Amino acid sequence: MERDLDPPPSLHEHAAFLRALARRLTLDPGTADDLVQETYVRALRQPLPPLRSVRAWLATVVRNVCSDQRAA
């Protein structure tokens, strides 16, 4: 099953939050942008779990991406 590559509106609603969190985690705007992009890729590859807060889930994803990048 192919997924629509346009981010769902819920992802767009949290774009500024994700950028701010990524910048706090990396302290580098370019790296933060890469982190947000990879967060979107991961979010689009898996179905959104039934959540009360998409924002909290995305924050977890961005932190995991950051951790994975640091470990690499």
JSON list of C-alpha atoms in Angstrom, two decimals, residues 39-65:
[
{"chain": "A", "resi": 39, "resn": "THR", "atom": "CA", "xyz": [11.32, 13.17, 11.80]},
{"chain": "A", "resi": 40, "resn": "TYR", "atom": "CA", "xyz": [8.78, 13.77, 9.03]},
{"chain": "A", "resi": 41, "resn": "VAL", "atom": "CA", "xyz": [10.15, 10.82, 7.05]},
{"chain": "A", "resi": 42, "resn": "ARG", "atom": "CA", "xyz": [9.76, 8.51, 10.03]},
{"chain": "A", "resi": 43, "resn": "ALA", "atom": "CA", "xyz": [6.31, 9.89, 10.83]},
{"chain": "A", "resi": 44, "resn": "LEU", "atom": "CA", "xyz": [5.14, 9.33, 7.25]},
{"chain": "A", "resi": 45, "resn": "ARG", "atom": "CA", "xyz": [6.52, 5.79, 7.12]},
{"chain": "A", "resi": 46, "resn": "GLN", "atom": "CA", "xyz": [4.45, 4.58, 10.02]},
{"chain": "A", "resi": 47, "resn": "PRO", "atom": "CA", "xyz": [0.82, 5.08, 10.81]},
{"chain": "A", "resi": 48, "resn": "LEU", "atom": "CA", "xyz": [0.13, 7.53, 13.55]},
{"chain": "A", "resi": 49, "resn": "PRO", "atom": "CA", "xyz": [-0.72, 5.56, 16.65]},
{"chain": "A", "resi": 50, "resn": "PRO", "atom": "CA", "xyz": [-3.98, 6.35, 18.38]},
{"chain": "A", "resi": 51, "resn": "LEU", "atom": "CA", "xyz": [-2.86, 9.16, 20.63]},
{"chain": "A", "resi": 52, "resn": "ARG", "atom": "CA", "xyz": [-4.19, 11.94, 22.69]},
{"chain": "A", "resi": 53, "resn": "SER", "atom": "CA", "xyz": [-1.29, 14.16, 21.63]},
{"chain": "A", "resi": 54, "resn": "VAL", "atom": "CA", "xyz": [0.34, 14.05, 18.20]},
{"chain": "A", "resi": 55, "resn": "ARG", "atom": "CA", "xyz": [2.70, 16.76, 19.42]},
{"chain": "A", "resi": 56, "resn": "ALA", "atom": "CA", "xyz": [4.02, 14.57, 22.25]},
{"chain": "A", "resi": 57, "resn": "TRP", "atom": "CA", "xyz": [4.51, 11.67, 19.84]},
{"chain": "A", "resi": 58, "resn": "LEU", "atom": "CA", "xyz": [6.38, 13.88, 17.38]},
{"chain": "A", "resi": 59, "resn": "ALA", "atom": "CA", "xyz": [8.58, 15.18, 20.22]},
{"chain": "A", "resi": 60, "resn": "THR", "atom": "CA", "xyz": [9.48, 11.58, 21.02]},
{"chain": "A", "resi": 61, "resn": "VAL", "atom": "CA", "xyz": [10.26, 10.87, 17.37]},
{"chain": "A", "resi": 62, "resn": "VAL", "atom": "CA", "xyz": [12.49, 13.96, 17.03]},
{"chain": "A", "resi": 63, "resn": "ARG", "atom": "CA", "xyz": [14.36, 13.01, 20.22]},
{"chain": "A", "resi": 64, "resn": "ASN", "atom": "CA", "xyz": [14.85, 9.46, 18.93]},
{"chain": "A", "resi": 65, "resn": "VAL", "atom": "CA", "xyz": [16.14, 10.74, 15.60]}
]
